CSV table of C-alpha atoms in Angstrom, one decimal:
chain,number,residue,atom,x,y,z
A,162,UNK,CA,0.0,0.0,0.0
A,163,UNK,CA,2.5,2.6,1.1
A,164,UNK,CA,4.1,1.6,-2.6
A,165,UNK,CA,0.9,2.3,-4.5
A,166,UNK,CA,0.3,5.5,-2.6
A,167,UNK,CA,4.1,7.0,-3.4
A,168,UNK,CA,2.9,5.9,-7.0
A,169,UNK,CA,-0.1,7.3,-7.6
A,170,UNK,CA,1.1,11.1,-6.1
A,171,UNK,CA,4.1,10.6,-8.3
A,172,UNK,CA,1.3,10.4,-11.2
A,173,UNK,CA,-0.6,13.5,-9.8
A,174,UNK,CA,2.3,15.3,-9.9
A,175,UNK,CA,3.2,14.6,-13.0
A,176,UNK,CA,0.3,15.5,-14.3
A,177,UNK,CA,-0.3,19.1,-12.3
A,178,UNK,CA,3.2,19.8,-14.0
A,179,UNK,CA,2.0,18.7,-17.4
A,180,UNK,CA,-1.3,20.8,-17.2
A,181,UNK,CA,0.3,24.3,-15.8
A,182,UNK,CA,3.1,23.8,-18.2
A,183,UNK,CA,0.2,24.0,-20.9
A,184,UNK,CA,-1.5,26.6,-19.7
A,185,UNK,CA,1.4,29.0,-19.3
A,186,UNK,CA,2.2,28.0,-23.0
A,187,UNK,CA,-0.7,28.5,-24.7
A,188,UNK,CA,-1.9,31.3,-22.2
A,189,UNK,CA,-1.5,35.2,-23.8
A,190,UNK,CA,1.7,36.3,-22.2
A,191,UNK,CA,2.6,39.6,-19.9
A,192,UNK,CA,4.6,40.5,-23.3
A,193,UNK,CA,2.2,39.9,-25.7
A,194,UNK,CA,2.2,43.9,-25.9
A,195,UNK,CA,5.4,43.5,-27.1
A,196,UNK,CA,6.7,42.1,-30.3
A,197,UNK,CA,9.0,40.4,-29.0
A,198,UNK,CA,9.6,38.0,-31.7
A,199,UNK,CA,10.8,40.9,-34.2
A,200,UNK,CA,14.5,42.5,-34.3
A,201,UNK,CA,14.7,45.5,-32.2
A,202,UNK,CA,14.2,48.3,-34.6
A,203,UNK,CA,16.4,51.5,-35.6
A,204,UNK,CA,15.0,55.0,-35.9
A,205,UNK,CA,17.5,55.5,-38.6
A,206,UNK,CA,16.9,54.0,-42.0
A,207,UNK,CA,17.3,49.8,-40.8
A,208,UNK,CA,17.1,47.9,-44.1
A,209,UNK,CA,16.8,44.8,-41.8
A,210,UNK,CA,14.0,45.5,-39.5
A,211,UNK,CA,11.0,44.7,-38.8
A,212,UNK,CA,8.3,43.8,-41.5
A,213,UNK,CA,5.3,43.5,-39.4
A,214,UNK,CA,4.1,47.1,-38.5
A,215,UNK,CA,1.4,46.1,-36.6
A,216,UNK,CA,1.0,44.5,-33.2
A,217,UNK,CA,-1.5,41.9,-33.9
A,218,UNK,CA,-4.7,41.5,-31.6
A,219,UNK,CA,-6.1,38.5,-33.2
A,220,UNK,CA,-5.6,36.1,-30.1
A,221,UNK,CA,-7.9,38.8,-28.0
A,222,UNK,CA,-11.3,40.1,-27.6
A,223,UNK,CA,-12.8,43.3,-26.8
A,224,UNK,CA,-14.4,41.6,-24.1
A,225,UNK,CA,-14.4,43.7,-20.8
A,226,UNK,CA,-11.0,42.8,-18.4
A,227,UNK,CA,-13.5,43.0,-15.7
A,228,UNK,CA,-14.9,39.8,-15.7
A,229,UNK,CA,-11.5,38.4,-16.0
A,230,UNK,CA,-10.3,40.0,-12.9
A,231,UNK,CA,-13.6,39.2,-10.9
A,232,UNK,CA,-12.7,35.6,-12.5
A,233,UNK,CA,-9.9,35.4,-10.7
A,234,UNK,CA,-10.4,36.5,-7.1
A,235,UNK,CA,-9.6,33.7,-4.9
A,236,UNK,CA,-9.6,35.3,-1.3
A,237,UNK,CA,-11.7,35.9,1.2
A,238,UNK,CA,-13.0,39.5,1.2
A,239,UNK,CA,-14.2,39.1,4.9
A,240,UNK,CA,-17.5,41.2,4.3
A,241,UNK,CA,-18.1,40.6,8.3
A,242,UNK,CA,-15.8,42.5,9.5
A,243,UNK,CA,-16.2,45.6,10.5
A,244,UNK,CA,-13.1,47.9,9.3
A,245,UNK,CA,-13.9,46.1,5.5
A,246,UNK,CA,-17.5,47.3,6.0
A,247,UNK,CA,-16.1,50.7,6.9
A,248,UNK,CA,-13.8,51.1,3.4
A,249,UNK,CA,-17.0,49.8,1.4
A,250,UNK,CA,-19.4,52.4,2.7
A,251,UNK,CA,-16.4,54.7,2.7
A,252,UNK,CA,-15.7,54.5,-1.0
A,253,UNK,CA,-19.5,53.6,-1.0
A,254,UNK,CA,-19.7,57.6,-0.3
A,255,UNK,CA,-16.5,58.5,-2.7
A,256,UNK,CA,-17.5,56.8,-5.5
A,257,UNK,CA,-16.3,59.0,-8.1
A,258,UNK,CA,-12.4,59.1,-7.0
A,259,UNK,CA,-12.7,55.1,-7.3
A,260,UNK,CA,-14.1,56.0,-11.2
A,261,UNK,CA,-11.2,58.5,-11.5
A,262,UNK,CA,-8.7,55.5,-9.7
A,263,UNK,CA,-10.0,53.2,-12.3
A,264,UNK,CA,-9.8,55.2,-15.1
A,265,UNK,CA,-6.1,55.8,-14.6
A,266,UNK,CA,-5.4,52.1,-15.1
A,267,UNK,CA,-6.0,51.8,-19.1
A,268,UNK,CA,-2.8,51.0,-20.4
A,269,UNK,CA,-1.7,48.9,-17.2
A,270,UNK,CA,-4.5,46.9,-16.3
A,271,UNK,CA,-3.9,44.5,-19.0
A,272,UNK,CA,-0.1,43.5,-18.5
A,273,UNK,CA,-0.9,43.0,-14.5
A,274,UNK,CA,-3.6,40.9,-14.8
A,275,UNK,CA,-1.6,38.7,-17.6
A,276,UNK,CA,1.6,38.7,-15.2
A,277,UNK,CA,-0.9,37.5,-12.5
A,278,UNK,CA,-2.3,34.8,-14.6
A,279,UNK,CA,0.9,33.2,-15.7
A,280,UNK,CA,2.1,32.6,-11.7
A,281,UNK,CA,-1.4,31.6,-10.6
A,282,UNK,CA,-1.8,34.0,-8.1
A,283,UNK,CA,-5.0,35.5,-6.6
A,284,UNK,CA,-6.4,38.9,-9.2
A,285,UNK,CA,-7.4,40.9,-6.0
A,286,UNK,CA,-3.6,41.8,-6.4
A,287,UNK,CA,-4.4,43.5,-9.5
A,288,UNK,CA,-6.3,46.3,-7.7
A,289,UNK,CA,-3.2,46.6,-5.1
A,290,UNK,CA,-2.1,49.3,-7.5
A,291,UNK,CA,-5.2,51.5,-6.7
A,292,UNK,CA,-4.2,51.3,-3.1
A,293,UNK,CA,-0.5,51.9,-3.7
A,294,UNK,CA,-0.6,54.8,-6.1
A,295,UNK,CA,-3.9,55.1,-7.4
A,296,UNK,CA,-2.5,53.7,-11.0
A,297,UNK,CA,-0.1,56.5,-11.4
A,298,UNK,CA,3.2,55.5,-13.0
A,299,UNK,CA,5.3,58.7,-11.3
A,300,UNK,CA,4.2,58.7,-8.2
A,301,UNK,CA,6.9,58.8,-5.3
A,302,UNK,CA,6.2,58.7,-1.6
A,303,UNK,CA,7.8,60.8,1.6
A,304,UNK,CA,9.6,57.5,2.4
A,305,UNK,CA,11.0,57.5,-1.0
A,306,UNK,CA,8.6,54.5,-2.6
A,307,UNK,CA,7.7,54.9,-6.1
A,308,UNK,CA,5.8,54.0,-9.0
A,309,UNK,CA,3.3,52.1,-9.4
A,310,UNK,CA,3.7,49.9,-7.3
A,311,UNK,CA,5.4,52.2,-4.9
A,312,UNK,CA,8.6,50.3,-4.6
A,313,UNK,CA,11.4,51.1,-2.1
A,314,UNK,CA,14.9,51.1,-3.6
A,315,UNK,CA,16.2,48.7,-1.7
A,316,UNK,CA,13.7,46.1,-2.6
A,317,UNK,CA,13.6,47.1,-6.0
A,318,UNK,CA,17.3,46.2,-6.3
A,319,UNK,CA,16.9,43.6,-4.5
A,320,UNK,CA,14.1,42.0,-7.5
A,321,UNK,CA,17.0,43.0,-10.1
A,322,UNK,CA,15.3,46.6,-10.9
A,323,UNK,CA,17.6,49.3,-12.1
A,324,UNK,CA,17.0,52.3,-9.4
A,325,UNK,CA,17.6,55.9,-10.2
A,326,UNK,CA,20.4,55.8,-12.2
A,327,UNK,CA,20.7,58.9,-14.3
A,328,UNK,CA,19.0,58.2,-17.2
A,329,UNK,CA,16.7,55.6,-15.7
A,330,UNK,CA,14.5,54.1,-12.6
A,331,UNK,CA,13.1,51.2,-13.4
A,332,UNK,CA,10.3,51.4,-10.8
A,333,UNK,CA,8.6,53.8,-13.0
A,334,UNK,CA,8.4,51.3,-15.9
A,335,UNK,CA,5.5,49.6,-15.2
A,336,UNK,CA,6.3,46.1,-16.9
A,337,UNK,CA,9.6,46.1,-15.0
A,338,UNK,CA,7.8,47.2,-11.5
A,339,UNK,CA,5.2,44.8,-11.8
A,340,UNK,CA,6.9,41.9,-12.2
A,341,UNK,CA,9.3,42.7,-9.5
A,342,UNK,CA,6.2,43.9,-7.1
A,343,UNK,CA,5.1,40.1,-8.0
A,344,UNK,CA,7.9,38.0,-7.5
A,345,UNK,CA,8.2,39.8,-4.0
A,346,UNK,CA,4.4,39.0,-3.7
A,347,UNK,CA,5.1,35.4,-4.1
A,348,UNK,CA,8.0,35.1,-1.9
A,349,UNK,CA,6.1,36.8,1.0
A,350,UNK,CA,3.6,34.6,0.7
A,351,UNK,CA,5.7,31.4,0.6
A,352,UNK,CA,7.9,32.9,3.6
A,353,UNK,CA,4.6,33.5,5.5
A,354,UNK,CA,3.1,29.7,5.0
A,355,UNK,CA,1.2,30.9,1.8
A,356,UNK,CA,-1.2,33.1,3.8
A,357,UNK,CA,-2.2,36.1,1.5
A,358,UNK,CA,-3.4,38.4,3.6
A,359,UNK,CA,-0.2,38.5,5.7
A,360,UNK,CA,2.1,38.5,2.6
A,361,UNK,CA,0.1,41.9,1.4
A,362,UNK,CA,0.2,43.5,4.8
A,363,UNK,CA,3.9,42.6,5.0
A,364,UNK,CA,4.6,44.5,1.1
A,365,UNK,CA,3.2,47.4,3.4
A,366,UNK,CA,4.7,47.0,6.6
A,367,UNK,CA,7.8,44.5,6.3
A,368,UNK,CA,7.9,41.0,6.5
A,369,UNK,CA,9.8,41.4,9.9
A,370,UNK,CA,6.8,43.4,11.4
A,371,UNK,CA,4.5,40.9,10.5
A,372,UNK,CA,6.7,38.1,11.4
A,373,UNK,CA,7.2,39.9,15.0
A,374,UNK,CA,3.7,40.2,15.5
A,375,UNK,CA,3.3,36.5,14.5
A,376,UNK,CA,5.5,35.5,17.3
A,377,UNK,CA,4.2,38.0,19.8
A,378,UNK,CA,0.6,36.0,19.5
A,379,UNK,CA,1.8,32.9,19.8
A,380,UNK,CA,4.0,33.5,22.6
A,381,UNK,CA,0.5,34.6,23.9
A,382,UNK,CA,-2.1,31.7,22.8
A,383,UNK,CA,-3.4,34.2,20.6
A,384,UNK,CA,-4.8,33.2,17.1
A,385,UNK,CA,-2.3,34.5,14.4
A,386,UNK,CA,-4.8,35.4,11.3
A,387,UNK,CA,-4.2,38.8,10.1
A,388,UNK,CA,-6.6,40.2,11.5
A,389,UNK,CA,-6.0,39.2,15.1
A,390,UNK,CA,-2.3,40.5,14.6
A,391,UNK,CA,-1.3,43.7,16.3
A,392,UNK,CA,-0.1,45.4,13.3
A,393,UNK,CA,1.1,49.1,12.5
A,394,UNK,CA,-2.4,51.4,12.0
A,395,UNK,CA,-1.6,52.0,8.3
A,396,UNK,CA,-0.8,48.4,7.2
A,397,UNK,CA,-4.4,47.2,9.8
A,398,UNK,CA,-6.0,49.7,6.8
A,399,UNK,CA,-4.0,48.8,3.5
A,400,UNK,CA,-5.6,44.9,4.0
A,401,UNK,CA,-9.0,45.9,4.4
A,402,UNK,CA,-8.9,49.0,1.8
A,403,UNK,CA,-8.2,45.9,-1.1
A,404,UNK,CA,-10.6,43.6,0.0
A,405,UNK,CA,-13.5,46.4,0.2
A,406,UNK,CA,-12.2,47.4,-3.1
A,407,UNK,CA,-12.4,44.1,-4.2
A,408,UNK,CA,-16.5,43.9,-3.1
A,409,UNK,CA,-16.8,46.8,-5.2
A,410,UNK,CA,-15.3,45.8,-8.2
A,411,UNK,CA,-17.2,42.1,-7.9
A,412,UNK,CA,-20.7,44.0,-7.3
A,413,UNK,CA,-20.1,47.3,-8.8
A,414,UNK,CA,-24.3,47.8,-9.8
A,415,UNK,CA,-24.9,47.0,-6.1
A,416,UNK,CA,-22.6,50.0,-4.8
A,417,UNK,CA,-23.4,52.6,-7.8
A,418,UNK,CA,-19.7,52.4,-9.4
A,419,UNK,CA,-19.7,52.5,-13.1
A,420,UNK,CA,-16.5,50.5,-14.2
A,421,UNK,CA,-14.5,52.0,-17.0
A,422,UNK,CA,-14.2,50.4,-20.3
A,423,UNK,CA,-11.3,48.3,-20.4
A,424,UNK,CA,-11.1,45.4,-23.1
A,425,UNK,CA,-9.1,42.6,-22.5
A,426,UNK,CA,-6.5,43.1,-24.8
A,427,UNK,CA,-3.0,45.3,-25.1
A,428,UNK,CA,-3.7,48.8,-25.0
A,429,UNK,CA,0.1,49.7,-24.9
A,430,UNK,CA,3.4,48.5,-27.3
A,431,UNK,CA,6.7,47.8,-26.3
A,432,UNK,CA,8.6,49.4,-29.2
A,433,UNK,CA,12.7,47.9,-29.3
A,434,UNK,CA,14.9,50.7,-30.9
A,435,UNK,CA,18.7,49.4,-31.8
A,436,UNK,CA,19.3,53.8,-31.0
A,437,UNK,CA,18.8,56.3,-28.5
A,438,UNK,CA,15.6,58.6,-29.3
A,439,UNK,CA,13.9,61.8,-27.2
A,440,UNK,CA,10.5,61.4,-26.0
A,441,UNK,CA,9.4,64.6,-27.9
A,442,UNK,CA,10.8,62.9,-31.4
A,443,UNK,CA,9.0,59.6,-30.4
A,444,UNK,CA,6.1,61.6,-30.3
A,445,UNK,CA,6.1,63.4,-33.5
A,446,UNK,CA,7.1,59.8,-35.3
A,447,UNK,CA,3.9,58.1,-33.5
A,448,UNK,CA,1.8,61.2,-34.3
A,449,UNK,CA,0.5,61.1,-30.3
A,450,UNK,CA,0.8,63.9,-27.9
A,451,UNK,CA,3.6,64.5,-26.3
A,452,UNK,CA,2.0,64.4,-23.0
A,453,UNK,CA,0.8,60.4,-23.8
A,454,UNK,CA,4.5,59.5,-24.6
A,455,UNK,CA,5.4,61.2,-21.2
A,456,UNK,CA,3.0,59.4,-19.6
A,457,UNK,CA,3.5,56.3,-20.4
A,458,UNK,CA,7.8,56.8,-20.3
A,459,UNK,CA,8.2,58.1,-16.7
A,460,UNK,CA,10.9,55.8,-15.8
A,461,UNK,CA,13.3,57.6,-18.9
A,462,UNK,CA,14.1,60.6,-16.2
A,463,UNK,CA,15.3,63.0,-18.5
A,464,UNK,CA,12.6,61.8,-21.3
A,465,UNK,CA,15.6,60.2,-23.7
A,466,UNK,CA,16.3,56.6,-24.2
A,467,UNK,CA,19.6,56.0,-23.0
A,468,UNK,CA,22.7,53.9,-25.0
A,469,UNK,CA,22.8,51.2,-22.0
A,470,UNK,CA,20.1,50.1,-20.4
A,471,UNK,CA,16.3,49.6,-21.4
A,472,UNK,CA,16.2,49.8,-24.9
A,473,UNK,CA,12.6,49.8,-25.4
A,474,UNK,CA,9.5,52.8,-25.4
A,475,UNK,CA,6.0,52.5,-24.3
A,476,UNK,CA,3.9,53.5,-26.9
A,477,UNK,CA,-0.1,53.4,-27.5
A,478,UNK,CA,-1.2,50.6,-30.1
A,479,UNK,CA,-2.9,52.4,-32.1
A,480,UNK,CA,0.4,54.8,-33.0
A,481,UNK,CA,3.1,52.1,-33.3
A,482,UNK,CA,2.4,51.0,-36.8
A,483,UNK,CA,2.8,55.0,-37.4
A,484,UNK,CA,6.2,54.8,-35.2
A,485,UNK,CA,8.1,52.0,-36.5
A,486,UNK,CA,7.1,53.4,-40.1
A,487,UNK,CA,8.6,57.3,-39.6
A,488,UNK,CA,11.5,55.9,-37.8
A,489,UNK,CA,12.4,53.6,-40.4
A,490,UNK,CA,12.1,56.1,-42.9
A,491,UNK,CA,13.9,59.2,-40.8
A,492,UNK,CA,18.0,59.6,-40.2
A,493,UNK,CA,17.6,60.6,-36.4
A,494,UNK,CA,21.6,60.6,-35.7
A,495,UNK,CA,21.3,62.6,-31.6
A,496,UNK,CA,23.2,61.1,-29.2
A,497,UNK,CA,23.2,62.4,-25.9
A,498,UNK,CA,25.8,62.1,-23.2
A,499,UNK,CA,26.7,62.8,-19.7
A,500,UNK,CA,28.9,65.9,-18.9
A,501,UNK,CA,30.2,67.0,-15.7
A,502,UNK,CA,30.3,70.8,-15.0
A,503,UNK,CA,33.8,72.5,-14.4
A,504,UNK,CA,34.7,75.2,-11.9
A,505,UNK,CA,33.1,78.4,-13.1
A,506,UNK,CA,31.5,77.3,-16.5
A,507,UNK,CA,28.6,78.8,-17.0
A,508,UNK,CA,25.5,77.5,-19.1
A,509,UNK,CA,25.5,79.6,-22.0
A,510,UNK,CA,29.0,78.8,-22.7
A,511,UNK,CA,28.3,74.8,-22.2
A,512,UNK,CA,25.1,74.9,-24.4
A,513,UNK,CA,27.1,76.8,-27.2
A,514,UNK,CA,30.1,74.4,-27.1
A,515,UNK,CA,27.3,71.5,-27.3
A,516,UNK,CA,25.1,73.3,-29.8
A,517,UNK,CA,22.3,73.5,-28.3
A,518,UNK,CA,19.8,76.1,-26.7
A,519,UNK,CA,20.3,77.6,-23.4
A,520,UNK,CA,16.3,77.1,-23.1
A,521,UNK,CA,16.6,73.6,-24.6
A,522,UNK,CA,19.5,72.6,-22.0
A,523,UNK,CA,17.5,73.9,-18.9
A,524,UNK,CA,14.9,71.6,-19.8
A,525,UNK,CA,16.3,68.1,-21.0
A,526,UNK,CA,18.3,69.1,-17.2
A,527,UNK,CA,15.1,69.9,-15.3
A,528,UNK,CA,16.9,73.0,-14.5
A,529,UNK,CA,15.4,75.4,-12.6
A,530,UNK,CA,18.1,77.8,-12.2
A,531,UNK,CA,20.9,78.3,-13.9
A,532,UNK,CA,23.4,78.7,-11.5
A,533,UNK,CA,25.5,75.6,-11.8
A,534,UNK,CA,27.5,73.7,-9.3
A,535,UNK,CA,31.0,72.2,-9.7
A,536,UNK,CA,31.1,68.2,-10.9
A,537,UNK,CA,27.5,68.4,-11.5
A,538,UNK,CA,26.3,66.5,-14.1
A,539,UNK,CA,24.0,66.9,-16.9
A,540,UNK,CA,22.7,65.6,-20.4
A,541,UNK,CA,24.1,67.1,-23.4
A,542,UNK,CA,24.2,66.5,-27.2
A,543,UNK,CA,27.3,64.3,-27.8
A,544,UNK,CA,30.1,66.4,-29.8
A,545,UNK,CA,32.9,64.3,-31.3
A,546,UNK,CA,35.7,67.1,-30.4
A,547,UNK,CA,34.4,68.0,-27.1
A,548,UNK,CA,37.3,67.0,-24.8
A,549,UNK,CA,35.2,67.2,-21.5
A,550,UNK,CA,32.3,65.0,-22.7
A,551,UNK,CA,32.6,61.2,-21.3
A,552,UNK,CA,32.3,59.4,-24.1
A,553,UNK,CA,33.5,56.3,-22.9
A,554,UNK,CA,29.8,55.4,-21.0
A,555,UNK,CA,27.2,56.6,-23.9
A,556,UNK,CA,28.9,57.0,-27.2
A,557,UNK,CA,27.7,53.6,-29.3
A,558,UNK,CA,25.5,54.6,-31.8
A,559,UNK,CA,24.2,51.2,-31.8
A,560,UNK,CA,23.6,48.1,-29.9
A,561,UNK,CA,24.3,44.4,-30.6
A,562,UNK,CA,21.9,41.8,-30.4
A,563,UNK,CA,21.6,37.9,-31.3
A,564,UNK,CA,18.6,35.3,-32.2
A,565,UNK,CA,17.2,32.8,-29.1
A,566,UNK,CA,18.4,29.7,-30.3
A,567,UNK,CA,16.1,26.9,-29.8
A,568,UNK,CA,15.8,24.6,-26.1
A,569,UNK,CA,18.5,27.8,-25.3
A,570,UNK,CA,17.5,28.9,-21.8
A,571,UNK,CA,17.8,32.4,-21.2
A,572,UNK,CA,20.6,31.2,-18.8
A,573,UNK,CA,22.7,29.6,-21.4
A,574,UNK,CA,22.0,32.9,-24.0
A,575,UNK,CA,23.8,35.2,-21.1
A,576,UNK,CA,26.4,32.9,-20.8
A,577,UNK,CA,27.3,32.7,-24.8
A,578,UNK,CA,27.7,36.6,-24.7
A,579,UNK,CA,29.3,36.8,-21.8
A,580,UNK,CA,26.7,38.9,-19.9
A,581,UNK,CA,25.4,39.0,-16.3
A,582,UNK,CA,21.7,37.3,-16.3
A,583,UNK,CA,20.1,40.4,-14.6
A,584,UNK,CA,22.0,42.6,-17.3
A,585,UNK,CA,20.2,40.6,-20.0
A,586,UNK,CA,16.9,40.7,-18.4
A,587,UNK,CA,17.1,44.2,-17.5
A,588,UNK,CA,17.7,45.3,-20.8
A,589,UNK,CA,15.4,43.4,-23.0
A,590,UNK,CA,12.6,44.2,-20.5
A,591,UNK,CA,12.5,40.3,-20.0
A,592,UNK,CA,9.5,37.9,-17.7
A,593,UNK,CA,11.8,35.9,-16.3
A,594,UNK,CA,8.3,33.5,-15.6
A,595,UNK,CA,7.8,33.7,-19.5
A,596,UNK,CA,10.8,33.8,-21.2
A,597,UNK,CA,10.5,34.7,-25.4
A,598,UNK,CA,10.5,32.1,-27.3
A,599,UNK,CA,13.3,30.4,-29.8
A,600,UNK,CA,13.8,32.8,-32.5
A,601,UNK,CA,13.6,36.1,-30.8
A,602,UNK,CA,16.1,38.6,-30.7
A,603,UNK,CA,18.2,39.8,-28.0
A,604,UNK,CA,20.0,43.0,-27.4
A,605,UNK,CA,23.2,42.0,-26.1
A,606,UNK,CA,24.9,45.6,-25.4
């Protein structure tokens, strides 16, 4: 007996592995908003790039995402309790900011609830965003979280994200952000015995604060569920704020909200460019405003692409086609660069060496002033014969890249050009969880 029963859970395991390996393969992926299966392009004329324009929607619907998300709650919302009932009737009374909170989420919505699908955990984490930052990609906290998912640095780094480098902050990229906010989801749940509801109060207070308050009631013969746990005011909040949220959402005729229309399907591309490119020229390629292109690129800090790094733009669908067209069809030669201010130069004389406006310089800086500081640093056009400019970091004009060869982990592809793992994710905007498939191409610089 003890024979058959090792065997037959060796067959149910087995086949749980065959059927999730299914799903994830023929599920849509978190980069299915990408096309990740084409060449990364160059704004300059690219004889070899790519020949589909279009980012094709053919395996989605318009259906509303809504149904999909409610789909996919699987915790309990704890409608008895009293400080839930108090964020329903709350938000009950403020409807209208949860319609404005909703609205915000149109281009995100989408990629979370497709990252959240692939690693099988519960949707109510798609509306955590809505208590984080209220679906804004730029917002930053007065303990120095930010983005959407209102990362701290620390932990950011710690889930391979790029933090406020110059040119970049990956916690502002919402693909990059969301997949790290999950993976530290997951591993707070699996360090706190898969209990949900304490791995979502500890991404707002710490694990070690739940953990101490853990210990604390069982050195007491107290029950240990979250909310019998003596936690800090704001985290005893954050829990019940998503699971009233979450009511809402399931019942929304029943509390008078009015969900926005959302289909299920990309709303945003992930355009690859081979070249660096200003937010303000991406935006007269794709014929959108300026302001969309902003919006959806806050992690680029100074609103240009830079040489190393992510190599990719956020675009709306609907403009790519127009995009990848004008930038095939346009020399666009600007490089920019880093420069670091000498003693006593002023900014006139620094924007005339680097051919540029005074106005325009103040502004790719963020300047507000134009008193300058010794060693500080700012973003210039690159000059060939400019002797102070660093060319050594930001000078390539163009990056390598190399095909996925097939059964070639993503591993093994790092390893053949000699790269760091977290480099090569980091700069093709890789789902570790969902790698690309055999035949894609890599930037590899």
């Amino acid at each position: 007996m003890p024979f058959l029963t090792v065997f037959f859970k060796s067959i149910f395991s087995l086949f749980f592995l065959l059927f999730s390996l299914l799903f994830i393969f023929f599920s849509p992926s978190i980069f299915a908003l990408s096309s990740k299966i084409q060449p990364p392009i160059s704004y300059s004329n690219n004889p070899t790039g790519p020949t589909n324009l279009s980012n094709s929607t053919d395996h989605y619907s318009d259906q509303s995402i809504w149904p999909v998300i409610t789909h996919g709650f699987a915790l309990n919302h704890h409608l008895d309790n009293p400080r839930v009932q108090y964020f329903i009737h709350y938000d009950q009374a403020h409807i209208a900011l949860i319609q404005a909170v909703l609205n915000n989420s149109q281009d995100v919505l989408y990629p979370i609830t497709q990252a959240i699908k692939i690693r099988h955990l519960p949707m109510e984490l798609a509306l955590l965003p809505a208590v984080e930052s209220g679906y804004r990609l730029n917002i930053e906290s007065n303990s120095g979280a930010l983005g959407l998912w209102q990362l701290l640095p620390q932990t950011a780094q710690d889930y391979g994200v790029l933090v406020d480098s110059y040119w970049y902050d990956g916690r502002e990229d919402f693909l990059v952000s969301t997949i790290a906010a999950l993976n530290f989801l997951s591993d707070l749940n699996n360090q706190l015995d898969h209990h949900w509801l304490l791995a979502i109060a500890a991404y707002n207070s710490g694990e070690t604060t739940v953990k101490n308050s853990i210990n604390q009631n069982m050195a007491h013969h107290l029950p240990t569920d979250f909310f019998s746990l003596n936690l800090p005011d704001q985290t005893k909040d954050y829990v019940p704020k998503l699971l009233a949220l979450s009511e809402i959402i399931q019942n929304p005729k029943k509390y008078g909200l009015v969900l926005p229309n959302i289909p299920n399907r990309p709303q945003v591309s992930q355009v690859y460019l081979t070249r660096q490119i200003d937010l303000a020229t991406a935006a007269s390629f794709s014929h959108a405003s300026l302001n969309t292109i902003n919006k959806l690129n806050p992690d680029l800090t100074h609103g240009i692409l830079p040489n190393q790094g992510p190599s990719y733009l956020y675009l709306p669908i609907e403009n790519t086609a127009r995009f990848k067209f004008e930038a095939a069809h346009h020399d666009y030669d600007q490089i920019w660069n880093l420069y670091e201010v000498e003693p006593g130069e002023f900014l006139s004389t620094i924007a005339r060496n680097h051919q540029i406006s005074v106005s325009d310089l103040e502004k790719i800086n963020n300047l507000s002033s134009i008193d300058l500081q010794p060693h500080q640093t700012l973003i210039t056009p690159l000059i060939n014969n400019n002797p102070h400019t660093n060319t050594h970091n930001f000078n390539t004009p163009t990056r390598q890249s190399d095909i996925l060869k097939p059964n070639q982990s993503l591993s093994d592809f790092a390893k053949t050009h000699h790269m760091d793992f977290k480099n090569l994710v980091l700069i093709n905007g890789l789902d570790p969880a969902n790698p690309p498939a055999a035949g894609s191409r890599l930037l590899v610089s």
